[in-house]
């Protein structure tokens, strides 16, 4: 039962990832694209964790943690770029 | 029994994640779009992480606390990135309106 | 007491660092505890230039109660926001409004802004230069005064109690 729910959940998150990619490509302004990228990495954390449960492996947590840290840094750097025109002052 | 709870948490998490992304596509302008990911997605991923933590605790008898760390990190960083993106959007909007005003003056 | 302050400039930060280090390595072995404690002394010492003022928390129990309220609100907020997102766009009443701040402590302000971003249909967007006004965007605001009142009584008051200037 858990396996069917897990495959279903992974399917739902794949749909969510496609929606994010749509906003990333279509997004009329730059902040929209940054927001889409931010959501994309949070959703990819979710799919990695679900894959970890599915395969009963704890190996994926390091990857998820790294994506969380690097994604946050990327979002902050891009927003700073829009605010100031450069990243490092 | 535990399987049902974990399945419910996973389904709940996937649903909220999907709703957040639907909001990202469907809502009309940037500031309303900001609401979907910052809330729905954070709770969605949060409950998936809780499910994973309890799954490894129950099924494999090992305590895995990396999920707690990821959840904490997400809950701390989500508002900060939302704040910065909103600030950038306001800044761009103001720039646009001032340049437009200037071009009208000319 | 003064010696204690030079070795551990931020006791709360040090405790948090040991905790995070143990979570990161997923163990409670003695070696990692000692390594974590060494890091917890060294990191605040090296970064003390970034933290000029000390943070003191009063009423830790009140803070725990505040965290509980916020977690409950996040749960409720998600259900309402999901309903708003899945409903038709016409029902939304997006609005910007200013929240005049009474709280002065910088950490308190940042915590308040974070809780506002995580709870019912509101995102904090900007802080005015003199730190007296917080610009907030609401997804569906019926009555601006009521929204301001709710934030003030529910989140700002307990935070003001917890973070008083030392």
Coordinates of C-alpha atoms in Angstrom, one line a residue:
Chain A
X1 CA 0.0 0.0 0.0
X2 CA 2.8 2.4 0.9
X3 CA 4.4 1.6 -2.4
X4 CA 1.4 2.7 -4.5
X5 CA 1.0 5.9 -2.5
X6 CA 4.7 6.6 -2.9
X7 CA 4.6 6.1 -6.7
X8 CA 1.5 8.3 -6.8
X9 CA 3.3 11.0 -4.7
X10 CA 6.4 10.9 -6.9
X11 CA 4.1 11.3 -9.9
X12 CA 2.4 14.4 -8.3
X13 CA 5.8 16.0 -7.6
X14 CA 6.9 15.3 -11.2
X15 CA 3.8 17.2 -12.4
X16 CA 4.8 20.0 -9.9
X17 CA 8.3 20.1 -11.3
X18 CA 6.9 20.5 -14.9
X19 CA 4.7 23.4 -13.7
X20 CA 7.8 25.0 -12.2
X21 CA 9.7 24.6 -15.4
X22 CA 6.8 26.2 -17.3
X23 CA 7.0 29.2 -15.0
X24 CA 10.8 29.3 -15.4
X25 CA 10.6 29.5 -19.2
X26 CA 7.4 31.6 -19.5
X27 CA 7.9 33.9 -16.4
X28 CA 7.4 37.5 -17.7
X29 CA 9.8 39.1 -15.2
X30 CA 13.2 38.1 -13.6
X31 CA 11.8 37.7 -10.1
X32 CA 9.3 35.2 -11.4
X33 CA 12.1 33.1 -12.9
X34 CA 14.0 33.2 -9.6
X35 CA 10.9 32.2 -7.7
X36 CA 10.4 29.3 -10.1
X37 CA 14.0 28.2 -9.6
X38 CA 13.6 28.4 -5.8
X39 CA 10.4 26.2 -6.0
X40 CA 12.2 23.8 -8.4
X41 CA 14.9 23.1 -5.9
X42 CA 12.5 22.7 -2.9
X43 CA 10.5 20.2 -5.0
X44 CA 13.6 18.3 -6.0
X45 CA 14.4 17.9 -2.3
X46 CA 10.9 16.4 -1.9
X47 CA 11.4 14.0 -4.8
X48 CA 14.9 12.9 -3.5
X49 CA 13.4 12.1 0.0
X50 CA 10.5 10.2 -1.5
X51 CA 13.0 8.2 -3.7
X52 CA 15.0 7.5 -0.5
X53 CA 11.9 6.0 1.2
X54 CA 11.0 4.1 -2.0
X55 CA 14.5 2.5 -2.3
X56 CA 14.9 2.2 1.5
X57 CA 18.2 4.0 1.4
X58 CA 19.5 6.8 3.5
X59 CA 22.1 7.8 0.9
X60 CA 20.0 10.5 -0.6
X61 CA 19.9 12.8 2.5
X62 CA 23.3 14.2 1.9
X63 CA 22.3 15.2 -1.6
X64 CA 19.0 16.8 -0.3
X65 CA 20.9 18.7 2.3
X66 CA 23.4 20.0 -0.3
X67 CA 20.6 21.0 -2.6
X68 CA 18.9 22.9 0.3
X69 CA 22.0 24.8 1.2
X70 CA 23.2 25.6 -2.4
X71 CA 19.7 26.5 -3.6
X72 CA 19.3 29.0 -0.8
X73 CA 22.7 30.6 -1.6
X74 CA 21.7 30.7 -5.3
X75 CA 18.4 32.4 -4.6
X76 CA 20.0 35.0 -2.4
X77 CA 22.8 35.7 -4.9
X78 CA 20.3 36.1 -7.8
X79 CA 18.1 38.4 -5.8
X80 CA 21.1 40.5 -4.7
X81 CA 22.1 40.8 -8.3
X82 CA 18.7 42.2 -9.2
X83 CA 18.8 44.6 -6.2
X84 CA 22.3 45.9 -6.6
X85 CA 23.6 45.1 -10.1
X86 CA 26.4 43.0 -8.7
X87 CA 26.8 40.2 -6.2
X88 CA 30.0 40.9 -4.3
X89 CA 30.4 44.4 -3.1
Chain B
X1 CA -0.8 1.0 11.4
X2 CA 2.4 3.0 11.0
X3 CA 2.3 2.4 7.3
X4 CA -1.1 4.2 7.1
X5 CA 0.2 7.2 9.0
X6 CA 3.3 7.4 6.9
X7 CA 1.2 7.0 3.7
X8 CA -1.1 9.8 4.9
X9 CA 1.9 12.1 5.6
X10 CA 3.4 11.4 2.2
X11 CA 0.1 11.9 0.4
X12 CA -0.5 15.1 2.3
X13 CA 3.0 16.4 1.5
X14 CA 2.8 15.6 -2.2
X15 CA -0.6 17.3 -2.3
X16 CA 0.6 20.6 -0.7
X17 CA 3.7 20.6 -2.9
X18 CA 1.6 20.2 -6.0
X19 CA -0.8 23.0 -4.8
X20 CA 2.1 25.3 -4.3
X21 CA 3.3 24.7 -7.9
X22 CA -0.2 25.1 -9.3
X23 CA -0.3 28.5 -7.5
X24 CA 3.0 29.4 -9.1
X25 CA 1.5 28.9 -12.5
X26 CA -2.1 30.0 -12.0
X27 CA -2.0 33.2 -9.9
X28 CA -2.1 36.5 -11.8
X29 CA 1.0 38.5 -10.7
X30 CA 4.4 38.1 -9.0
X31 CA 3.4 39.1 -5.5
X32 CA 0.4 36.7 -5.4
X33 CA 2.6 33.9 -6.9
X34 CA 5.0 34.4 -4.0
X35 CA 2.5 33.0 -1.6
X36 CA 2.2 29.6 -3.1
X37 CA 5.8 28.3 -2.8
X38 CA 6.6 30.0 0.5
X39 CA 3.8 28.3 2.4
X40 CA 2.4 25.3 0.6
X41 CA 5.7 24.0 -0.6
X42 CA 7.4 24.4 2.8
X43 CA 4.7 22.5 4.6
X44 CA 4.6 19.9 1.9
X45 CA 8.3 19.2 2.0
X46 CA 8.1 19.4 5.8
X47 CA 5.6 16.6 6.1
X48 CA 7.4 14.4 3.6
X49 CA 10.5 14.8 5.7
X50 CA 8.6 13.8 8.8
X51 CA 7.2 10.8 7.0
X52 CA 10.7 9.8 5.9
X53 CA 12.1 10.2 9.4
X54 CA 9.4 8.0 11.0
X55 CA 9.7 5.5 8.2
X56 CA 13.3 4.9 8.9
X57 CA 12.6 4.8 12.6
X58 CA 9.9 2.2 12.3
X59 CA 10.8 0.1 9.4
X60 CA 14.6 0.0 9.6
X61 CA 15.1 0.7 13.3
X62 CA 17.7 3.4 12.7
X63 CA 17.2 6.9 14.0
X64 CA 17.9 9.2 11.0
X65 CA 18.0 12.9 12.0
X66 CA 19.2 14.4 8.8
X67 CA 15.5 15.2 8.0
X68 CA 15.2 17.3 11.1
X69 CA 18.2 19.3 9.9
X70 CA 16.8 19.8 6.4
X71 CA 13.3 20.8 7.8
X72 CA 14.9 23.3 10.2
X73 CA 17.0 24.7 7.3
X74 CA 14.0 25.0 5.0
X75 CA 11.8 26.7 7.6
X76 CA 14.5 29.2 8.4
X77 CA 15.5 30.0 4.8
X78 CA 12.1 30.0 3.1
X79 CA 10.9 33.4 4.5
X80 CA 14.4 34.9 3.9
X81 CA 14.5 34.0 0.2
X82 CA 10.8 35.2 -0.1
X83 CA 11.7 38.5 1.5
X84 CA 14.7 39.0 -0.8
X85 CA 12.8 38.2 -3.9
X86 CA 9.9 40.5 -2.9
X87 CA 12.5 43.2 -2.3
X88 CA 14.1 42.7 -5.7
X89 CA 10.6 42.8 -7.4
X90 CA 9.7 46.1 -5.6
X91 CA 13.1 47.5 -6.6
X92 CA 12.6 46.6 -10.2
X93 CA 9.1 48.0 -10.3
X94 CA 10.2 51.3 -8.8
X95 CA 13.1 51.5 -11.3
X96 CA 10.6 50.9 -14.1
X97 CA 8.2 53.6 -13.0
X98 CA 10.9 56.2 -12.5
X99 CA 12.4 55.6 -15.9
X100 CA 8.9 55.8 -17.4
X101 CA 8.3 59.1 -15.6
X102 CA 11.6 60.4 -16.9
X103 CA 10.8 59.4 -20.5
X104 CA 7.4 61.2 -20.2
X105 CA 9.2 64.3 -19.0
X106 CA 11.3 64.3 -22.1
Chain C
X1 CA 31.5 36.1 34.9
X2 CA 33.6 38.3 32.6
X3 CA 35.9 35.5 31.8
X4 CA 33.0 33.3 30.9
X5 CA 31.8 36.0 28.4
X6 CA 35.2 36.1 26.6
X7 CA 35.3 32.4 26.2
X8 CA 31.7 32.0 25.2
X9 CA 30.4 35.3 23.8
X10 CA 27.1 33.7 22.7
X11 CA 26.1 30.7 24.9
X12 CA 22.9 30.1 22.9
X13 CA 24.7 30.0 19.6
X14 CA 27.2 27.5 21.0
X15 CA 24.5 25.2 22.2
X16 CA 22.8 25.4 18.8
X17 CA 26.1 24.6 17.1
X18 CA 26.7 21.5 19.1
X19 CA 23.2 20.4 18.4
X20 CA 23.5 21.0 14.6
X21 CA 26.9 19.2 14.5
X22 CA 25.4 16.1 16.1
X23 CA 22.4 16.2 13.8
X24 CA 24.7 16.6 10.7
X25 CA 26.8 13.6 11.7
X26 CA 23.7 11.6 12.9
X27 CA 25.5 10.3 16.0
X28 CA 25.8 10.8 19.7
X29 CA 29.3 9.3 20.0
X30 CA 31.7 10.9 22.4
X31 CA 34.2 11.9 19.8
X32 CA 31.7 13.9 17.8
X33 CA 30.4 15.5 20.9
X34 CA 33.9 16.7 21.8
X35 CA 34.6 17.9 18.2
X36 CA 31.2 19.7 18.3
X37 CA 32.1 21.4 21.5
X38 CA 35.4 22.6 20.1
X39 CA 33.6 23.9 17.1
X40 CA 31.0 25.6 19.3
X41 CA 33.8 27.5 21.1
X42 CA 35.8 28.3 18.0
X43 CA 33.1 29.4 15.6
X44 CA 31.5 32.1 17.9
X45 CA 35.0 33.3 18.7
X46 CA 36.0 33.8 15.0
X47 CA 32.7 35.3 14.0
X48 CA 32.2 37.6 17.1
X49 CA 32.9 40.6 14.9
X50 CA 29.6 40.0 13.0
X51 CA 27.6 39.8 16.3
X52 CA 28.3 43.0 18.1
X53 CA 25.5 42.9 20.6
X54 CA 24.7 40.0 22.8
X55 CA 21.3 38.3 22.6
X56 CA 19.5 37.5 25.8
X57 CA 16.3 35.6 25.9
X58 CA 13.8 36.1 28.7
X59 CA 11.0 33.7 29.4
X60 CA 12.2 30.6 27.3
X61 CA 8.9 28.9 28.1
X62 CA 6.9 31.8 26.5
X63 CA 9.2 31.4 23.4
X64 CA 8.3 27.7 23.2
X65 CA 4.6 28.5 23.5
X66 CA 5.1 31.1 20.7
X67 CA 6.7 28.4 18.5
X68 CA 3.8 26.1 19.2
X69 CA 1.3 28.8 18.2
X70 CA 3.3 29.5 15.0
X71 CA 3.4 25.8 14.0
X72 CA -0.4 25.5 14.5
X73 CA -0.9 28.7 12.5
X74 CA 1.3 27.4 9.7
X75 CA -0.9 24.3 9.5
X76 CA -4.2 26.3 9.4
X77 CA -2.6 28.9 7.0
X78 CA -1.7 26.2 4.5
X79 CA -5.3 24.9 4.3
X80 CA -6.7 28.4 3.8
X81 CA -4.0 29.3 1.2
X82 CA -4.6 26.0 -0.7
X83 CA -8.3 26.8 -0.8
X84 CA -7.5 30.3 -2.1
X85 CA -5.1 29.0 -4.7
X86 CA -7.4 26.3 -6.0
X87 CA -10.4 28.6 -6.1
X88 CA -11.1 31.2 -8.9
X89 CA -8.7 34.1 -9.1
X90 CA -11.6 36.6 -8.8
X91 CA -12.0 35.8 -5.1
X92 CA -8.5 37.1 -4.2
X93 CA -8.0 40.5 -2.7
X94 CA -4.3 41.1 -2.9
X95 CA -3.1 44.2 -1.0
X96 CA 0.0 45.9 0.3
X97 CA -0.1 47.3 3.8
X98 CA 2.2 48.9 6.3
X99 CA 2.7 47.4 9.8
X100 CA 4.0 49.9 12.3
X101 CA 6.6 48.1 14.5
X102 CA 6.8 48.5 18.3
X103 CA 9.5 45.9 18.7
X104 CA 13.0 47.3 18.6
X105 CA 15.3 44.3 19.0
X106 CA 16.9 43.4 15.5
X107 CA 16.6 39.7 16.1
X108 CA 13.0 40.2 17.2
X109 CA 12.2 42.1 14.0
X110 CA 13.7 39.4 11.8
X111 CA 11.8 36.7 13.7
X112 CA 8.6 38.6 13.4
X113 CA 9.2 39.1 9.6
X114 CA 9.9 35.3 9.2
X115 CA 6.7 34.3 11.1
X116 CA 4.7 36.7 9.0
X117 CA 6.1 35.2 5.9
X118 CA 5.3 31.6 7.1
X119 CA 1.7 32.3 8.3
X120 CA -1.8 33.1 6.9
X121 CA -1.6 34.6 3.4
X122 CA 0.9 37.3 4.2
X123 CA 4.5 37.8 3.1
X124 CA 6.8 40.5 4.5
X125 CA 8.3 42.4 1.6
X126 CA 10.4 45.3 2.9
X127 CA 11.6 47.0 6.0
X128 CA 11.9 50.8 6.1
X129 CA 15.3 52.4 6.7
X130 CA 14.6 53.4 10.3
X131 CA 13.2 50.0 11.2
X132 CA 9.8 51.3 12.2
X133 CA 7.6 50.0 9.3
X134 CA 7.3 46.6 7.7
X135 CA 5.7 46.4 4.3
X136 CA 3.5 43.3 4.0
X137 CA 1.7 41.8 1.0
X138 CA -1.5 39.9 1.7
X139 CA -3.0 37.3 -0.6
X140 CA -6.6 38.0 0.4
X141 CA -7.1 40.8 2.9
X142 CA -10.7 41.8 3.8
X143 CA -9.9 44.3 6.4
X144 CA -6.5 45.8 6.7
X145 CA -6.9 47.1 10.3
X146 CA -8.0 43.7 11.5
X147 CA -5.1 42.0 9.9
X148 CA -2.6 44.5 11.5
X149 CA -4.3 44.0 14.9
X150 CA -4.1 40.2 14.6
X151 CA -0.4 40.2 13.8
X152 CA 0.3 42.7 16.6
X153 CA -1.5 40.7 19.3
X154 CA -0.7 37.2 18.2
X155 CA 3.0 37.5 17.2
X156 CA 4.5 40.8 18.1
X157 CA 3.5 40.8 21.8
X158 CA 5.1 37.5 22.8
X159 CA 8.2 38.4 20.8
X160 CA 8.5 41.7 22.6
X161 CA 8.2 39.9 25.9
X162 CA 11.0 37.4 24.9
X163 CA 13.5 39.8 23.3
X164 CA 14.0 42.8 25.5
X165 CA 17.1 44.8 25.2
X166 CA 19.7 43.6 27.8

